[in-house]
């Protein structure tokens, strides 16, 4: 009944008006609803199958209806859903310990989303200096093109006018500099600066990879200036780039890191991880959440880690990512007017396009392939990490048809002759 209402014609006009207000790279709801999923495939209500290379924006890390996750969730659902953090939650202690063991971190704070994990990270960085007797150090330097979420503090951190405007006074204390401009960065750091905050690969911003050397330089600057380094790995984390966390490629470690999206495999879960030192201000009672770390989320989070931390899994992501990237390079050679650049690492890949990315997304959907637009006229390929060679081949076939349909050269005789 609800669904039928949503389809009523009158709704179309509301949709259109909403759409006009939306920035072009943002997601407009496509006129399609899915009923179930199997691995890398989604099945629409009419029974049509779509190859899901968006994974709910890097969320369904293990694909749809992964048997191990389904079992973990249903087993926990039959036992206990919620007790609040007034009591111990053994599954949460276990997940926290496993994340700490697998990373630079000493402590973990669970939340329900990426933005909330980032809020915890921002609060922690400010409190660190307050606890050290320097409460005036609360400012955080962020980078152009960043996306850190949609809460009031995280839109200020992201610095994008399209997300900030109309929501009243901007949360104070964020200074943004162009990515890679170290002179601007040095100039932005003042005695009031608490931390730098960065995505190792900008997701929403257009799959812009921060060079490993630049990340190492940020680490050096933080060490020299007594700043905390915050990595937002909400999109890049949990195996997406072929390492458990993307910063590992650069050989450095942050002081504070947020993760979400893939970590719950589709169940809402976020986490803020930190060194004991960085978390020194977050004493009992300073931060809290009702739902964060509840038994359902913890059971699923542990199940996701069972798979991602298993021998050979990250190697599989790296191998499959490389294969996909190689095939995309071939596609780029065949359709240089459509695909201009390939970006990214592991199974977090982006195509910078010569045609509008929203057109490309729609054309790919017509080929029953789901991809996701991002800033900088990029489409993102974020398949479930479990995809195999057959899925990659199927995606390339569909991308080829998409590129051919959009190729501005498609009707010229030369092109025809070459084919
Ligand atoms: C998606 C995303 C967020 C926000 O996560 P939500 O769960 O939507 O709050 C923050 N940072 C990055 C890098 C993201 O990709």
mmCIF file with all atom_site columns, N, CA, C and O in Angstrom, residues 221-258:
data_model
loop_
_atom_site.group_PDB
_atom_site.id
_atom_site.type_symbol
_atom_site.label_atom_id
_atom_site.label_alt_id
_atom_site.label_comp_id
_atom_site.label_asym_id
_atom_site.label_entity_id
_atom_site.label_seq_id
_atom_site.pdbx_PDB_ins_code
_atom_site.Cartn_x
_atom_site.Cartn_y
_atom_site.Cartn_z
_atom_site.occupancy
_atom_site.B_iso_or_equiv
_atom_site.pdbx_formal_charge
_atom_site.auth_seq_id
_atom_site.auth_comp_id
_atom_site.auth_asym_id
_atom_site.auth_atom_id
_atom_site.pdbx_PDB_model_num
ATOM 1   N N  . UNK A 1 221 ? 53.864 16.480 9.484  1.00 0.00 ? 221 UNK A N  1
ATOM 2   C CA . UNK A 1 221 ? 53.414 17.807 9.923  1.00 0.00 ? 221 UNK A CA 1
ATOM 3   C C  . UNK A 1 221 ? 52.686 17.693 11.266 1.00 0.00 ? 221 UNK A C  1
ATOM 4   O O  . UNK A 1 221 ? 52.910 18.486 12.182 1.00 0.00 ? 221 UNK A O  1
ATOM 5   N N  . UNK A 1 222 ? 51.836 16.684 11.379 1.00 0.00 ? 222 UNK A N  1
ATOM 6   C CA . UNK A 1 222 ? 51.107 16.486 12.644 1.00 0.00 ? 222 UNK A CA 1
ATOM 7   C C  . UNK A 1 222 ? 52.087 16.243 13.791 1.00 0.00 ? 222 UNK A C  1
ATOM 8   O O  . UNK A 1 222 ? 51.941 16.817 14.875 1.00 0.00 ? 222 UNK A O  1
ATOM 9   N N  . UNK A 1 223 ? 53.076 15.385 13.545 1.00 0.00 ? 223 UNK A N  1
ATOM 10  C CA . UNK A 1 223 ? 54.046 15.089 14.599 1.00 0.00 ? 223 UNK A CA 1
ATOM 11  C C  . UNK A 1 223 ? 54.828 16.342 14.996 1.00 0.00 ? 223 UNK A C  1
ATOM 12  O O  . UNK A 1 223 ? 55.055 16.602 16.178 1.00 0.00 ? 223 UNK A O  1
ATOM 13  N N  . UNK A 1 224 ? 55.227 17.128 13.988 1.00 0.00 ? 224 UNK A N  1
ATOM 14  C CA . UNK A 1 224 ? 56.030 18.322 14.266 1.00 0.00 ? 224 UNK A CA 1
ATOM 15  C C  . UNK A 1 224 ? 55.227 19.393 15.001 1.00 0.00 ? 224 UNK A C  1
ATOM 16  O O  . UNK A 1 224 ? 55.774 20.138 15.816 1.00 0.00 ? 224 UNK A O  1
ATOM 17  N N  . UNK A 1 225 ? 53.924 19.458 14.734 1.00 0.00 ? 225 UNK A N  1
ATOM 18  C CA . UNK A 1 225 ? 53.108 20.545 15.281 1.00 0.00 ? 225 UNK A CA 1
ATOM 19  C C  . UNK A 1 225 ? 52.227 20.122 16.449 1.00 0.00 ? 225 UNK A C  1
ATOM 20  O O  . UNK A 1 225 ? 51.404 20.914 16.930 1.00 0.00 ? 225 UNK A O  1
ATOM 21  N N  . UNK A 1 226 ? 52.341 18.860 16.846 1.00 0.00 ? 226 UNK A N  1
ATOM 22  C CA . UNK A 1 226 ? 51.512 18.389 17.963 1.00 0.00 ? 226 UNK A CA 1
ATOM 23  C C  . UNK A 1 226 ? 50.043 18.271 17.611 1.00 0.00 ? 226 UNK A C  1
ATOM 24  O O  . UNK A 1 226 ? 49.161 18.443 18.460 1.00 0.00 ? 226 UNK A O  1
ATOM 25  N N  . UNK A 1 227 ? 49.754 17.968 16.342 1.00 0.00 ? 227 UNK A N  1
ATOM 26  C CA . UNK A 1 227 ? 48.365 17.828 15.888 1.00 0.00 ? 227 UNK A CA 1
ATOM 27  C C  . UNK A 1 227 ? 47.985 16.358 15.804 1.00 0.00 ? 227 UNK A C  1
ATOM 28  O O  . UNK A 1 227 ? 48.839 15.498 15.613 1.00 0.00 ? 227 UNK A O  1
ATOM 29  N N  . UNK A 1 228 ? 46.704 16.090 15.904 1.00 0.00 ? 228 UNK A N  1
ATOM 30  C CA . UNK A 1 228 ? 46.218 14.730 15.699 1.00 0.00 ? 228 UNK A CA 1
ATOM 31  C C  . UNK A 1 228 ? 45.861 14.554 14.224 1.00 0.00 ? 228 UNK A C  1
ATOM 32  O O  . UNK A 1 228 ? 45.356 15.479 13.586 1.00 0.00 ? 228 UNK A O  1
ATOM 33  N N  . UNK A 1 229 ? 46.126 13.368 13.714 1.00 0.00 ? 229 UNK A N  1
ATOM 34  C CA . UNK A 1 229 ? 45.760 13.052 12.328 1.00 0.00 ? 229 UNK A CA 1
ATOM 35  C C  . UNK A 1 229 ? 44.512 12.162 12.362 1.00 0.00 ? 229 UNK A C  1
ATOM 36  O O  . UNK A 1 229 ? 44.545 11.056 12.910 1.00 0.00 ? 229 UNK A O  1
ATOM 37  N N  . UNK A 1 230 ? 43.433 12.682 11.783 1.00 0.00 ? 230 UNK A N  1
ATOM 38  C CA . UNK A 1 230 ? 42.165 11.932 11.720 1.00 0.00 ? 230 UNK A CA 1
ATOM 39  C C  . UNK A 1 230 ? 41.972 11.428 10.302 1.00 0.00 ? 230 UNK A C  1
ATOM 40  O O  . UNK A 1 230 ? 41.996 12.207 9.352  1.00 0.00 ? 230 UNK A O  1
ATOM 41  N N  . UNK A 1 231 ? 41.805 10.116 10.162 1.00 0.00 ? 231 UNK A N  1
ATOM 42  C CA . UNK A 1 231 ? 41.492 9.543  8.851  1.00 0.00 ? 231 UNK A CA 1
ATOM 43  C C  . UNK A 1 231 ? 40.017 9.187  8.825  1.00 0.00 ? 231 UNK A C  1
ATOM 44  O O  . UNK A 1 231 ? 39.540 8.443  9.688  1.00 0.00 ? 231 UNK A O  1
ATOM 45  N N  . UNK A 1 232 ? 39.336 9.702  7.816  1.00 0.00 ? 232 UNK A N  1
ATOM 46  C CA . UNK A 1 232 ? 37.946 9.293  7.590  1.00 0.00 ? 232 UNK A CA 1
ATOM 47  C C  . UNK A 1 232 ? 37.984 8.125  6.605  1.00 0.00 ? 232 UNK A C  1
ATOM 48  O O  . UNK A 1 232 ? 38.162 8.319  5.407  1.00 0.00 ? 232 UNK A O  1
ATOM 49  N N  . UNK A 1 233 ? 37.844 6.928  7.149  1.00 0.00 ? 233 UNK A N  1
ATOM 50  C CA . UNK A 1 233 ? 37.853 5.720  6.301  1.00 0.00 ? 233 UNK A CA 1
ATOM 51  C C  . UNK A 1 233 ? 36.461 5.112  6.218  1.00 0.00 ? 233 UNK A C  1
ATOM 52  O O  . UNK A 1 233 ? 36.290 3.896  6.100  1.00 0.00 ? 233 UNK A O  1
ATOM 53  N N  . UNK A 1 234 ? 35.472 5.989  6.286  1.00 0.00 ? 234 UNK A N  1
ATOM 54  C CA . UNK A 1 234 ? 34.083 5.510  6.228  1.00 0.00 ? 234 UNK A CA 1
ATOM 55  C C  . UNK A 1 234 ? 33.815 4.765  4.919  1.00 0.00 ? 234 UNK A C  1
ATOM 56  O O  . UNK A 1 234 ? 33.147 3.736  4.902  1.00 0.00 ? 234 UNK A O  1
ATOM 57  N N  . UNK A 1 235 ? 34.365 5.302  3.820  1.00 0.00 ? 235 UNK A N  1
ATOM 58  C CA . UNK A 1 235 ? 34.132 4.656  2.527  1.00 0.00 ? 235 UNK A CA 1
ATOM 59  C C  . UNK A 1 235 ? 35.294 3.741  2.112  1.00 0.00 ? 235 UNK A C  1
ATOM 60  O O  . UNK A 1 235 ? 35.091 2.721  1.462  1.00 0.00 ? 235 UNK A O  1
ATOM 61  N N  . UNK A 1 236 ? 36.510 4.120  2.499  1.00 0.00 ? 236 UNK A N  1
ATOM 62  C CA . UNK A 1 236 ? 37.708 3.395  2.039  1.00 0.00 ? 236 UNK A CA 1
ATOM 63  C C  . UNK A 1 236 ? 38.030 2.168  2.888  1.00 0.00 ? 236 UNK A C  1
ATOM 64  O O  . UNK A 1 236 ? 38.857 1.350  2.481  1.00 0.00 ? 236 UNK A O  1
ATOM 65  N N  . UNK A 1 237 ? 37.391 2.056  4.047  1.00 0.00 ? 237 UNK A N  1
ATOM 66  C CA . UNK A 1 237 ? 37.793 1.047  5.020  1.00 0.00 ? 237 UNK A CA 1
ATOM 67  C C  . UNK A 1 237 ? 37.212 -0.332 4.781  1.00 0.00 ? 237 UNK A C  1
ATOM 68  O O  . UNK A 1 237 ? 36.452 -0.570 3.846  1.00 0.00 ? 237 UNK A O  1
ATOM 69  N N  . UNK A 1 238 ? 37.592 -1.244 5.656  1.00 0.00 ? 238 UNK A N  1
ATOM 70  C CA . UNK A 1 238 ? 37.067 -2.609 5.707  1.00 0.00 ? 238 UNK A CA 1
ATOM 71  C C  . UNK A 1 238 ? 37.292 -3.349 4.382  1.00 0.00 ? 238 UNK A C  1
ATOM 72  O O  . UNK A 1 238 ? 36.390 -3.978 3.827  1.00 0.00 ? 238 UNK A O  1
ATOM 73  N N  . UNK A 1 239 ? 38.534 -3.244 3.899  1.00 0.00 ? 239 UNK A N  1
ATOM 74  C CA . UNK A 1 239 ? 38.943 -4.058 2.759  1.00 0.00 ? 239 UNK A CA 1
ATOM 75  C C  . UNK A 1 239 ? 38.676 -3.448 1.397  1.00 0.00 ? 239 UNK A C  1
ATOM 76  O O  . UNK A 1 239 ? 39.116 -3.997 0.382  1.00 0.00 ? 239 UNK A O  1
ATOM 77  N N  . UNK A 1 240 ? 37.988 -2.343 1.342  1.00 0.00 ? 240 UNK A N  1
ATOM 78  C CA . UNK A 1 240 ? 37.566 -1.756 0.060  1.00 0.00 ? 240 UNK A CA 1
ATOM 79  C C  . UNK A 1 240 ? 38.728 -1.561 -0.920 1.00 0.00 ? 240 UNK A C  1
ATOM 80  O O  . UNK A 1 240 ? 38.578 -1.800 -2.114 1.00 0.00 ? 240 UNK A O  1
ATOM 81  N N  . UNK A 1 241 ? 39.879 -1.124 -0.430 1.00 0.00 ? 241 UNK A N  1
ATOM 82  C CA . UNK A 1 241 ? 41.008 -0.843 -1.341 1.00 0.00 ? 241 UNK A CA 1
ATOM 83  C C  . UNK A 1 241 ? 41.998 -2.012 -1.415 1.00 0.00 ? 241 UNK A C  1
ATOM 84  O O  . UNK A 1 241 ? 43.038 -1.891 -2.060 1.00 0.00 ? 241 UNK A O  1
ATOM 85  N N  . UNK A 1 242 ? 41.693 -3.105 -0.755 1.00 0.00 ? 242 UNK A N  1
ATOM 86  C CA . UNK A 1 242 ? 42.607 -4.245 -0.778 1.00 0.00 ? 242 UNK A CA 1
ATOM 87  C C  . UNK A 1 242 ? 43.499 -4.332 0.450  1.00 0.00 ? 242 UNK A C  1
ATOM 88  O O  . UNK A 1 242 ? 44.254 -5.280 0.612  1.00 0.00 ? 242 UNK A O  1
ATOM 89  N N  . UNK A 1 243 ? 43.438 -3.322 1.297  1.00 0.00 ? 243 UNK A N  1
ATOM 90  C CA . UNK A 1 243 ? 44.010 -3.389 2.652  1.00 0.00 ? 243 UNK A CA 1
ATOM 91  C C  . UNK A 1 243 ? 42.817 -3.270 3.594  1.00 0.00 ? 243 UNK A C  1
ATOM 92  O O  . UNK A 1 243 ? 41.772 -2.737 3.211  1.00 0.00 ? 243 UNK A O  1
ATOM 93  N N  . UNK A 1 244 ? 42.998 -3.682 4.850  1.00 0.00 ? 244 UNK A N  1
ATOM 94  C CA . UNK A 1 244 ? 41.860 -3.547 5.763  1.00 0.00 ? 244 UNK A CA 1
ATOM 95  C C  . UNK A 1 244 ? 41.441 -2.073 5.816  1.00 0.00 ? 244 UNK A C  1
ATOM 96  O O  . UNK A 1 244 ? 40.261 -1.754 5.724  1.00 0.00 ? 244 UNK A O  1
ATOM 97  N N  . UNK A 1 245 ? 42.431 -1.181 5.945  1.00 0.00 ? 245 UNK A N  1
ATOM 98  C CA . UNK A 1 245 ? 42.153 0.255  5.864  1.00 0.00 ? 245 UNK A CA 1
ATOM 99  C C  . UNK A 1 245 ? 43.127 0.888  4.869  1.00 0.00 ? 245 UNK A C  1
ATOM 100 O O  . UNK A 1 245 ? 44.294 0.498  4.802  1.00 0.00 ? 245 UNK A O  1
ATOM 101 N N  . UNK A 1 246 ? 42.627 1.872  4.122  1.00 0.00 ? 246 UNK A N  1
ATOM 102 C CA . UNK A 1 246 ? 43.372 2.397  2.969  1.00 0.00 ? 246 UNK A CA 1
ATOM 103 C C  . UNK A 1 246 ? 44.678 3.080  3.374  1.00 0.00 ? 246 UNK A C  1
ATOM 104 O O  . UNK A 1 246 ? 45.641 3.072  2.621  1.00 0.00 ? 246 UNK A O  1
ATOM 105 N N  . UNK A 1 247 ? 44.707 3.681  4.591  1.00 0.00 ? 247 UNK A N  1
ATOM 106 C CA . UNK A 1 247 ? 45.927 4.390  4.979  1.00 0.00 ? 247 UNK A CA 1
ATOM 107 C C  . UNK A 1 247 ? 47.121 3.440  5.087  1.00 0.00 ? 247 UNK A C  1
ATOM 108 O O  . UNK A 1 247 ? 48.265 3.864  5.025  1.00 0.00 ? 247 UNK A O  1
ATOM 109 N N  . UNK A 1 248 ? 46.849 2.139  5.239  1.00 0.00 ? 248 UNK A N  1
ATOM 110 C CA . UNK A 1 248 ? 47.934 1.174  5.375  1.00 0.00 ? 248 UNK A CA 1
ATOM 111 C C  . UNK A 1 248 ? 48.831 1.159  4.130  1.00 0.00 ? 248 UNK A C  1
ATOM 112 O O  . UNK A 1 248 ? 50.021 0.853  4.224  1.00 0.00 ? 248 UNK A O  1
ATOM 113 N N  . UNK A 1 249 ? 48.254 1.492  2.964  1.00 0.00 ? 249 UNK A N  1
ATOM 114 C CA . UNK A 1 249 ? 49.063 1.552  1.739  1.00 0.00 ? 249 UNK A CA 1
ATOM 115 C C  . UNK A 1 249 ? 50.209 2.543  1.885  1.00 0.00 ? 249 UNK A C  1
ATOM 116 O O  . UNK A 1 249 ? 51.266 2.377  1.266  1.00 0.00 ? 249 UNK A O  1
ATOM 117 N N  . UNK A 1 250 ? 50.008 3.602  2.659  1.00 0.00 ? 250 UNK A N  1
ATOM 118 C CA . UNK A 1 250 ? 51.028 4.652  2.755  1.00 0.00 ? 250 UNK A CA 1
ATOM 119 C C  . UNK A 1 250 ? 52.063 4.364  3.843  1.00 0.00 ? 250 UNK A C  1
ATOM 120 O O  . UNK A 1 250 ? 53.061 5.061  3.950  1.00 0.00 ? 250 UNK A O  1
ATOM 121 N N  . UNK A 1 251 ? 51.821 3.348  4.639  1.00 0.00 ? 251 UNK A N  1
ATOM 122 C CA . UNK A 1 251 ? 52.763 2.995  5.695  1.00 0.00 ? 251 UNK A CA 1
ATOM 123 C C  . UNK A 1 251 ? 52.660 3.837  6.952  1.00 0.00 ? 251 UNK A C  1
ATOM 124 O O  . UNK A 1 251 ? 53.408 3.618  7.908  1.00 0.00 ? 251 UNK A O  1
ATOM 125 N N  . UNK A 1 252 ? 51.750 4.801  6.976  1.00 0.00 ? 252 UNK A N  1
ATOM 126 C CA . UNK A 1 252 ? 51.592 5.613  8.191  1.00 0.00 ? 252 UNK A CA 1
ATOM 127 C C  . UNK A 1 252 ? 50.300 5.218  8.907  1.00 0.00 ? 252 UNK A C  1
ATOM 128 O O  . UNK A 1 252 ? 49.461 4.512  8.360  1.00 0.00 ? 252 UNK A O  1
ATOM 129 N N  . UNK A 1 253 ? 50.176 5.679  10.136 1.00 0.00 ? 253 UNK A N  1
ATOM 130 C CA . UNK A 1 253 ? 48.951 5.412  10.892 1.00 0.00 ? 253 UNK A CA 1
ATOM 131 C C  . UNK A 1 253 ? 48.376 6.733  11.396 1.00 0.00 ? 253 UNK A C  1
ATOM 132 O O  . UNK A 1 253 ? 49.136 7.652  11.728 1.00 0.00 ? 253 UNK A O  1
ATOM 133 N N  . UNK A 1 254 ? 47.067 6.840  11.436 1.00 0.00 ? 254 UNK A N  1
ATOM 134 C CA . UNK A 1 254 ? 46.452 8.037  12.025 1.00 0.00 ? 254 UNK A CA 1
ATOM 135 C C  . UNK A 1 254 ? 46.444 7.927  13.548 1.00 0.00 ? 254 UNK A C  1
ATOM 136 O O  . UNK A 1 254 ? 46.864 6.906  14.113 1.00 0.00 ? 254 UNK A O  1
ATOM 137 N N  . UNK A 1 255 ? 45.965 8.971  14.204 1.00 0.00 ? 255 UNK A N  1
ATOM 138 C CA . UNK A 1 255 ? 45.721 8.911  15.647 1.00 0.00 ? 255 UNK A CA 1
ATOM 139 C C  . UNK A 1 255 ? 44.275 8.522  15.932 1.00 0.00 ? 255 UNK A C  1
ATOM 140 O O  . UNK A 1 255 ? 43.971 7.904  16.950 1.00 0.00 ? 255 UNK A O  1
ATOM 141 N N  . UNK A 1 256 ? 43.413 8.934  15.007 1.00 0.00 ? 256 UNK A N  1
ATOM 142 C CA . UNK A 1 256 ? 41.975 8.694  15.145 1.00 0.00 ? 256 UNK A CA 1
ATOM 143 C C  . UNK A 1 256 ? 41.467 8.286  13.765 1.00 0.00 ? 256 UNK A C  1
ATOM 144 O O  . UNK A 1 256 ? 41.909 8.835  12.757 1.00 0.00 ? 256 UNK A O  1
ATOM 145 N N  . UNK A 1 257 ? 40.551 7.334  13.726 1.00 0.00 ? 257 UNK A N  1
ATOM 146 C CA . UNK A 1 257 ? 40.012 6.911  12.429 1.00 0.00 ? 257 UNK A CA 1
ATOM 147 C C  . UNK A 1 257 ? 38.534 6.569  12.568 1.00 0.00 ? 257 UNK A C  1
ATOM 148 O O  . UNK A 1 257 ? 38.123 5.928  13.535 1.00 0.00 ? 257 UNK A O  1
ATOM 149 N N  . UNK A 1 258 ? 37.755 6.999  11.582 1.00 0.00 ? 258 UNK A N  1
ATOM 150 C CA . UNK A 1 258 ? 36.344 6.615  11.557 1.00 0.00 ? 258 UNK A CA 1
ATOM 151 C C  . UNK A 1 258 ? 36.148 5.560  10.478 1.00 0.00 ? 258 UNK A C  1
ATOM 152 O O  . UNK A 1 258 ? 36.825 5.572  9.453  1.00 0.00 ? 258 UNK A O  1
#
